[in-house]
PDB file of C-alpha atoms in Angstrom:
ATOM      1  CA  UNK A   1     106.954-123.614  -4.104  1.00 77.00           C
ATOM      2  CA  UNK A   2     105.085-120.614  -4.380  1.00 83.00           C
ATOM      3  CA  UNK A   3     103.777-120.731  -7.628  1.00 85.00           C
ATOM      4  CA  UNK A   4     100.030-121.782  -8.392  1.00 86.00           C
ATOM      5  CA  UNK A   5      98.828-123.576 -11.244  1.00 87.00           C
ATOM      6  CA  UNK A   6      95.016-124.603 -11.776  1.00 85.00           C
ATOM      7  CA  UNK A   7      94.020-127.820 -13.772  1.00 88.00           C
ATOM      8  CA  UNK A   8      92.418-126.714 -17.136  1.00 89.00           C
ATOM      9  CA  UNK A   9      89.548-129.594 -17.104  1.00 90.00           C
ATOM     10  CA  UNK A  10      89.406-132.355 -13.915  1.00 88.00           C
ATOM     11  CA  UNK A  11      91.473-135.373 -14.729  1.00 89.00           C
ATOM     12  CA  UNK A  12      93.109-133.745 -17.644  1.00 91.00           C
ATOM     13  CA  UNK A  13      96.733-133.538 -16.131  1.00 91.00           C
ATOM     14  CA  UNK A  14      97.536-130.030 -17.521  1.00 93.00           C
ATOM     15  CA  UNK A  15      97.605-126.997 -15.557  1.00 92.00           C
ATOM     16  CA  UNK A  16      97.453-123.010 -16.067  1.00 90.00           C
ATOM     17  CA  UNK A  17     100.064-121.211 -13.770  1.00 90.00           C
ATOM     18  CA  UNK A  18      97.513-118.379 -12.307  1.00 87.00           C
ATOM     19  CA  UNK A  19     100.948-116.822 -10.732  1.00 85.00           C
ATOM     20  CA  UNK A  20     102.928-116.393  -7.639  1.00 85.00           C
ATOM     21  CA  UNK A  21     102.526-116.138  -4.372  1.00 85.00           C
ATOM     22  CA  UNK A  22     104.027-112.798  -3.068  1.00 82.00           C
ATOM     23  CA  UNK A  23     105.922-113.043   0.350  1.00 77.00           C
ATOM     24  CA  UNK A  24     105.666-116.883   0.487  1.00 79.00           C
ATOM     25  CA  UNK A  25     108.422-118.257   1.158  1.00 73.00           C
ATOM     26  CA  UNK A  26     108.164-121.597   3.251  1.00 64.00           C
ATOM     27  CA  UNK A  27     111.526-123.596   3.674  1.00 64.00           C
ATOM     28  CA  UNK A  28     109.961-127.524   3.018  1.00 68.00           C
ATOM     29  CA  UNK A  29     107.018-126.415   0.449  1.00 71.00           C
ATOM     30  CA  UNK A  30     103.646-125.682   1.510  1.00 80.00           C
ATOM     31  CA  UNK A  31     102.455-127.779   4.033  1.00 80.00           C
ATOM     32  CA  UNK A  32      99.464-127.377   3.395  1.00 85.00           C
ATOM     33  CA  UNK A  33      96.940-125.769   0.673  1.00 88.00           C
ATOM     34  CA  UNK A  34      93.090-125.669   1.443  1.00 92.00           C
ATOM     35  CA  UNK A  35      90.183-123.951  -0.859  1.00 93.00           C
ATOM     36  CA  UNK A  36      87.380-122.098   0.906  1.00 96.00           C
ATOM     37  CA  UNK A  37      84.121-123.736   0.599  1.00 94.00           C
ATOM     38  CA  UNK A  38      83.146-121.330  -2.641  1.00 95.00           C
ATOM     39  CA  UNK A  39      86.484-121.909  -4.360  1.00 93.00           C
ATOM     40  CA  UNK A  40      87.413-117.980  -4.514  1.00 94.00           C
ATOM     41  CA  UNK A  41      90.275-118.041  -1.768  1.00 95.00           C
ATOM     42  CA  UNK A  42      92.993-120.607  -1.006  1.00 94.00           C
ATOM     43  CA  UNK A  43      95.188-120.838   2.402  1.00 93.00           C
ATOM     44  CA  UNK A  44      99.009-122.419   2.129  1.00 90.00           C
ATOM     45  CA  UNK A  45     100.823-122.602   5.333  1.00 87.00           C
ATOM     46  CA  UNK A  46     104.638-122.799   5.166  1.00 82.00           C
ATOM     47  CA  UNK A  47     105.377-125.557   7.389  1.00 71.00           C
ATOM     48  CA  UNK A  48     106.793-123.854  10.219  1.00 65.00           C
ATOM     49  CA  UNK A  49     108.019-120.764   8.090  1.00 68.00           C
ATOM     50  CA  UNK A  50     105.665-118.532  10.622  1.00 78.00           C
ATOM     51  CA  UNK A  51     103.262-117.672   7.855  1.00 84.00           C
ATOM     52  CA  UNK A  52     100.011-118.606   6.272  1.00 90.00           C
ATOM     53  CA  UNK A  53      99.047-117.202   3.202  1.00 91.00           C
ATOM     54  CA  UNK A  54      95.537-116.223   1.893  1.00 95.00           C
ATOM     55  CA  UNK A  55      95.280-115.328  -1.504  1.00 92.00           C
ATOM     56  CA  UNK A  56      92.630-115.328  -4.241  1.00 92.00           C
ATOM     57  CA  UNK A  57      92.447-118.383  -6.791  1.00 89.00           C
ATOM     58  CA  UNK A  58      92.313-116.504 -10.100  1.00 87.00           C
ATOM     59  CA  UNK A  59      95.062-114.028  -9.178  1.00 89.00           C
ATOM     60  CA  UNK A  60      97.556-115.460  -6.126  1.00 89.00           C
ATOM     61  CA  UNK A  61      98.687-111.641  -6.176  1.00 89.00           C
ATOM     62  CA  UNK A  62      95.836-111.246  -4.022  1.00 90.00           C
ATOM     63  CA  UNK A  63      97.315-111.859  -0.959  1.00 92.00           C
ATOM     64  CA  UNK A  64      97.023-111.874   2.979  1.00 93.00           C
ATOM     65  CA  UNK A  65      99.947-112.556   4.813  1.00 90.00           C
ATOM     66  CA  UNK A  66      99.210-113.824   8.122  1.00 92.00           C
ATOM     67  CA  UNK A  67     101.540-115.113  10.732  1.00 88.00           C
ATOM     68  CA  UNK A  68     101.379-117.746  12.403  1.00 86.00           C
ATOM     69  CA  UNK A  69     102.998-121.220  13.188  1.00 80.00           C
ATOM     70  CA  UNK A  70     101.001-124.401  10.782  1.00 80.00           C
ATOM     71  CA  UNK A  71     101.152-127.987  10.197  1.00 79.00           C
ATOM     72  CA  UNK A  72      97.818-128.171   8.695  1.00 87.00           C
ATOM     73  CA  UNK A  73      94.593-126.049   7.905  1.00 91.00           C
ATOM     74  CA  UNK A  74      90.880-126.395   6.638  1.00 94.00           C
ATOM     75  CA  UNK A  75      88.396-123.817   5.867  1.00 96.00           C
ATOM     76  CA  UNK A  76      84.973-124.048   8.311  1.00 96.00           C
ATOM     77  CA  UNK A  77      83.437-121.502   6.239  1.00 96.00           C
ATOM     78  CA  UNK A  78      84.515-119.071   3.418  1.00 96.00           C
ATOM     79  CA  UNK A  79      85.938-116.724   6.408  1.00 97.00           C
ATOM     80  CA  UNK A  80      87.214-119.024   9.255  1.00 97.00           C
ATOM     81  CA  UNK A  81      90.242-121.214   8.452  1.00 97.00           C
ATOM     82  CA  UNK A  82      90.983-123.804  11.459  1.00 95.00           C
ATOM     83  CA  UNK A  83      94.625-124.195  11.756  1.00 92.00           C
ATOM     84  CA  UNK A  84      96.938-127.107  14.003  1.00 89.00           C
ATOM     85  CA  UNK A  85      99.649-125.192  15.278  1.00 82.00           C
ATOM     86  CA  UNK A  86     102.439-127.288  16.628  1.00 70.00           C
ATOM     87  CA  UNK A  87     104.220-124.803  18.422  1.00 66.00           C
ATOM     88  CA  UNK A  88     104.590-124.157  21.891  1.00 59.00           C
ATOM     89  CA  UNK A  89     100.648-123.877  22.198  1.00 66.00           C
ATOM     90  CA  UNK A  90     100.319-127.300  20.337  1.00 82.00           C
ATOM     91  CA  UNK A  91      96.424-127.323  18.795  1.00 88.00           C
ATOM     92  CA  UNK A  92      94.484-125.820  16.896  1.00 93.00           C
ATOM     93  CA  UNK A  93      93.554-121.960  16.002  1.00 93.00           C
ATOM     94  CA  UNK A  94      90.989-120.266  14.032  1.00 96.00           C
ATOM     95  CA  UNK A  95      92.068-117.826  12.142  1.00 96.00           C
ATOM     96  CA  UNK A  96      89.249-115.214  11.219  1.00 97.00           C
ATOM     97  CA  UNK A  97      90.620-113.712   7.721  1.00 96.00           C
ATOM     98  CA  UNK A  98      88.207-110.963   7.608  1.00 95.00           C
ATOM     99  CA  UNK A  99      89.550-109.232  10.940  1.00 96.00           C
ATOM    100  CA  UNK A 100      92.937-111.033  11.098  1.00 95.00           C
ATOM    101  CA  UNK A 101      91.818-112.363  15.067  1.00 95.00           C
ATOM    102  CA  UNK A 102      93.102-115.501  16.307  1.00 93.00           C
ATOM    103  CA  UNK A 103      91.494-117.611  18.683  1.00 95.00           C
ATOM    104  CA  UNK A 104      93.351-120.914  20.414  1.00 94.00           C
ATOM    105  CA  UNK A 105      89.801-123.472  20.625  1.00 96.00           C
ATOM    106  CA  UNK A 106      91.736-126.604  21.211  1.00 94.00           C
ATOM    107  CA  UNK A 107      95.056-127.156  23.416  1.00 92.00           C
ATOM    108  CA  UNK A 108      97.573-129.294  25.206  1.00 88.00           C
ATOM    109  CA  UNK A 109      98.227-132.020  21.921  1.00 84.00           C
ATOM    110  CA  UNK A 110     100.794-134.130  23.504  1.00 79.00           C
ATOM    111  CA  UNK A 111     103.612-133.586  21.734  1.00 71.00           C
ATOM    112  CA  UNK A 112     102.362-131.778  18.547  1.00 72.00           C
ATOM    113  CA  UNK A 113      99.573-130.956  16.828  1.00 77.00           C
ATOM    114  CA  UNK A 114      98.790-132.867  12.751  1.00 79.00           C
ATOM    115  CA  UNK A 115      95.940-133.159  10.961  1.00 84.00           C
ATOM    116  CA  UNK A 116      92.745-130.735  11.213  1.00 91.00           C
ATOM    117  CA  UNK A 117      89.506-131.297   9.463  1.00 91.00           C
ATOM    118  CA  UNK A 118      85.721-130.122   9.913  1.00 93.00           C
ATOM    119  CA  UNK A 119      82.832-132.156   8.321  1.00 92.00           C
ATOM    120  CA  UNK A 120      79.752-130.896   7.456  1.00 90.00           C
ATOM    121  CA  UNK A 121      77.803-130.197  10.354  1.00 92.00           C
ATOM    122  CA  UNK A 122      80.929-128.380  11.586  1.00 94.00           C
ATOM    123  CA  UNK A 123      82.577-130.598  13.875  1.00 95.00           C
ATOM    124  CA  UNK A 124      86.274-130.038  14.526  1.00 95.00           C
ATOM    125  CA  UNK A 125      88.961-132.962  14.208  1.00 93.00           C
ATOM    126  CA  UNK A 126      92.623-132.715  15.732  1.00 90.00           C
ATOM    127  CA  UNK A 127      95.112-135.103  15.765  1.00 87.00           C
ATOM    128  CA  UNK A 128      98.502-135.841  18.128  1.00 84.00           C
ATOM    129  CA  UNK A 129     101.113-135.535  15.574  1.00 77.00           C
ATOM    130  CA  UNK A 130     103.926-136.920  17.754  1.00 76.00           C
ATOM    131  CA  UNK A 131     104.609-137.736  21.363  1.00 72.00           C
ATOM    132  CA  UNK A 132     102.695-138.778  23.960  1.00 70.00           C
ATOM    133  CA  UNK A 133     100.877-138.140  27.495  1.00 69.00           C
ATOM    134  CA  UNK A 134     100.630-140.486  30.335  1.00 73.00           C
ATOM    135  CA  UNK A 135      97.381-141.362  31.031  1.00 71.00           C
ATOM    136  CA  UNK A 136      96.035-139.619  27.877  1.00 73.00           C
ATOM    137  CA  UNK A 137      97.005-139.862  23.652  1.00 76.00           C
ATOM    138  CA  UNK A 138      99.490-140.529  21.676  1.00 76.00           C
ATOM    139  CA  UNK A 139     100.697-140.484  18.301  1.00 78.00           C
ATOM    140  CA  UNK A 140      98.077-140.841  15.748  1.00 77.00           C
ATOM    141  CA  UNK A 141      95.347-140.218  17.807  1.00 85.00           C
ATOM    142  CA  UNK A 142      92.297-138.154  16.555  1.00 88.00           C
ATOM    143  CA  UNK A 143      89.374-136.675  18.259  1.00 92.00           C
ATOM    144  CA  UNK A 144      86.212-135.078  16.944  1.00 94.00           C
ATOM    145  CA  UNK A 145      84.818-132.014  18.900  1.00 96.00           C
ATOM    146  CA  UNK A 146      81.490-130.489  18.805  1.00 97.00           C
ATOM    147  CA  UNK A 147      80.505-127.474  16.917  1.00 97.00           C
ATOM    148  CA  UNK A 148      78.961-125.898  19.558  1.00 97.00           C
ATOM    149  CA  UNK A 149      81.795-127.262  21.802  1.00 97.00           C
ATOM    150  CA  UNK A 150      84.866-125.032  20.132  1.00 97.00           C
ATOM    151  CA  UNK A 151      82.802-122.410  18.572  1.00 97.00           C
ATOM    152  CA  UNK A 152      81.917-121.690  22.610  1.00 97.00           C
ATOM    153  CA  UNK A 153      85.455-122.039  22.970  1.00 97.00           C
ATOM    154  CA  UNK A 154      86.069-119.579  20.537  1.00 96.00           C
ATOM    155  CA  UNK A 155      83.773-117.653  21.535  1.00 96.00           C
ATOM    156  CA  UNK A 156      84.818-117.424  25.432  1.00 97.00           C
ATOM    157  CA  UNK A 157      88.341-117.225  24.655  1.00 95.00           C
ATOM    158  CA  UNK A 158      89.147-120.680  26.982  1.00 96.00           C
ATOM    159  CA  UNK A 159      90.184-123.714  24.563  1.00 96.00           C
ATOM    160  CA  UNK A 160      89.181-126.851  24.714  1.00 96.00           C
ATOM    161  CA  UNK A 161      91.677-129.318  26.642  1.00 93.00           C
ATOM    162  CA  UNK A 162      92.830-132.180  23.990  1.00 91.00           C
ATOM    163  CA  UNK A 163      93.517-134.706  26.353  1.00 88.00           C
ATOM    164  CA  UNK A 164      90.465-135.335  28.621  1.00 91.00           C
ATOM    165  CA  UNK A 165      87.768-133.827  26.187  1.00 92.00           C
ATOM    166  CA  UNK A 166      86.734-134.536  22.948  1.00 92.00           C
ATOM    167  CA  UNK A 167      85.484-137.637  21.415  1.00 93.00           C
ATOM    168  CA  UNK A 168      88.338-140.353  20.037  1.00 90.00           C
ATOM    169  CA  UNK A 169      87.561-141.500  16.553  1.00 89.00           C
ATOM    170  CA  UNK A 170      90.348-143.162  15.779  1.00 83.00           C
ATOM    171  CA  UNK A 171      94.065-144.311  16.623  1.00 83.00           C
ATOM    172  CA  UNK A 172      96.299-144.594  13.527  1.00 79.00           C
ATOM    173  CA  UNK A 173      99.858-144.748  12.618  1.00 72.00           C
ATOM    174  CA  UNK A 174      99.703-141.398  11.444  1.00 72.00           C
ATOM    175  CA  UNK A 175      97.125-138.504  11.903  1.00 73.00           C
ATOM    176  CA  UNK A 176      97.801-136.495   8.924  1.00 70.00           C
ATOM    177  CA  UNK A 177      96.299-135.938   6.479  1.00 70.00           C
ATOM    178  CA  UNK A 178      92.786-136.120   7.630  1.00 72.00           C
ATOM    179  CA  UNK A 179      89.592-135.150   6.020  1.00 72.00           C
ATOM    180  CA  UNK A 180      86.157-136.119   4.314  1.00 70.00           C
ATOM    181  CA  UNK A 181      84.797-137.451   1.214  1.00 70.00           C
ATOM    182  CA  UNK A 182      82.131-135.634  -0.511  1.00 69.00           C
ATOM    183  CA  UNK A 183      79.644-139.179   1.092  1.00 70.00           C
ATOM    184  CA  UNK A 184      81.309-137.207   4.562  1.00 70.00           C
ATOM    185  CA  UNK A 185      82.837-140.493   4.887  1.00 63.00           C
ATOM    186  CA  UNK A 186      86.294-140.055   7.165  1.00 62.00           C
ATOM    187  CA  UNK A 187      89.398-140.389   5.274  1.00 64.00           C
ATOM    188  CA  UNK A 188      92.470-140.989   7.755  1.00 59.00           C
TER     189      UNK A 188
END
């Protein structure tokens, strides 16, 4: 739902409700819910409701309303939030929540777009979320992308091509979640 509730001490299994979510109001549940890198803002995309939200951790009040179409979403930084879009422009955006710009830096996911994920050194990770491509990926496919690779994309406005660039990592059953363990091992 749309309320947000914040453990009181890790691994104690109670929570504070910090409050709800104004104008959030995805049909499944929040797809998705990622915390910027300084733990200030959070991002919950409503799973093909057309609309991410951006609000602040102590008080979800706080909100930014953004719309667009999600599946997943990761913060790069505390102001760039990288999001797979499986709509009709299957990939991924970045979503700058300071000027409310969206860039396309990775398209043409067979099928749909799942997981997204950026380690450390700020690589980019997208997944095919369903379907496939002759010649090229298929379900549960992920590939890692450079950070000067889709930050140029970004930058240039002309996305990245999913199926004959970017480095494959990995072909699983499924390609979402993905993500990174605090060793920046890969969790798939």
């Amino acid at each position: 739902g749309s309320t947000v509730s914040v453990e009181t001490a890790p691994k104690t299994g109670t929570f504070n409700t910090r409050g709800v979510i104004p104008g959030f109001n995805g049909p499944f549940g929040p797809s998705f819910l990622a915390v910027s890198p300084d733990g200030t803002r959070a991002a919950a995309g409503t799973n093909g409701g057309g609309s991410i939200a951006v609000f602040n951790t102590s008080n979800p009040t706080v909100v930014t309303n953004y719309s667009m179409q999600d599946s997943s979403g990761e913060w790069v930084d505390n102001r760039y939030l990288a999001v797979a879009n499986f709509s009709t422009t299957s990939g991924v955006q970045v979503l700058d929540t300071t000027t409310s710009a969206v860039k396309q830096v990775i398209s043409n996911i067979a099928g749909s777009s799942a997981g997204v994920t950026v380690d450390a050194a700020g690589n980019l990770y997208a997944a095919n979320g369903s379907g496939s491509s002759p010649g090229g990926s298929s379900v549960g496919w992920i590939k890692e992308f450079s950070a000067a690779a889709w930050q140029n994309a970004m930058a240039t406005s002309t996305p990245l091509n999913f199926e004959p660039t970017g480095t494959p990592v990995a072909d699983l059953l499924s390609a979402y979640p993905i993500g990174f363990d605090t060793s920046e091992r890969r969790l798939f």
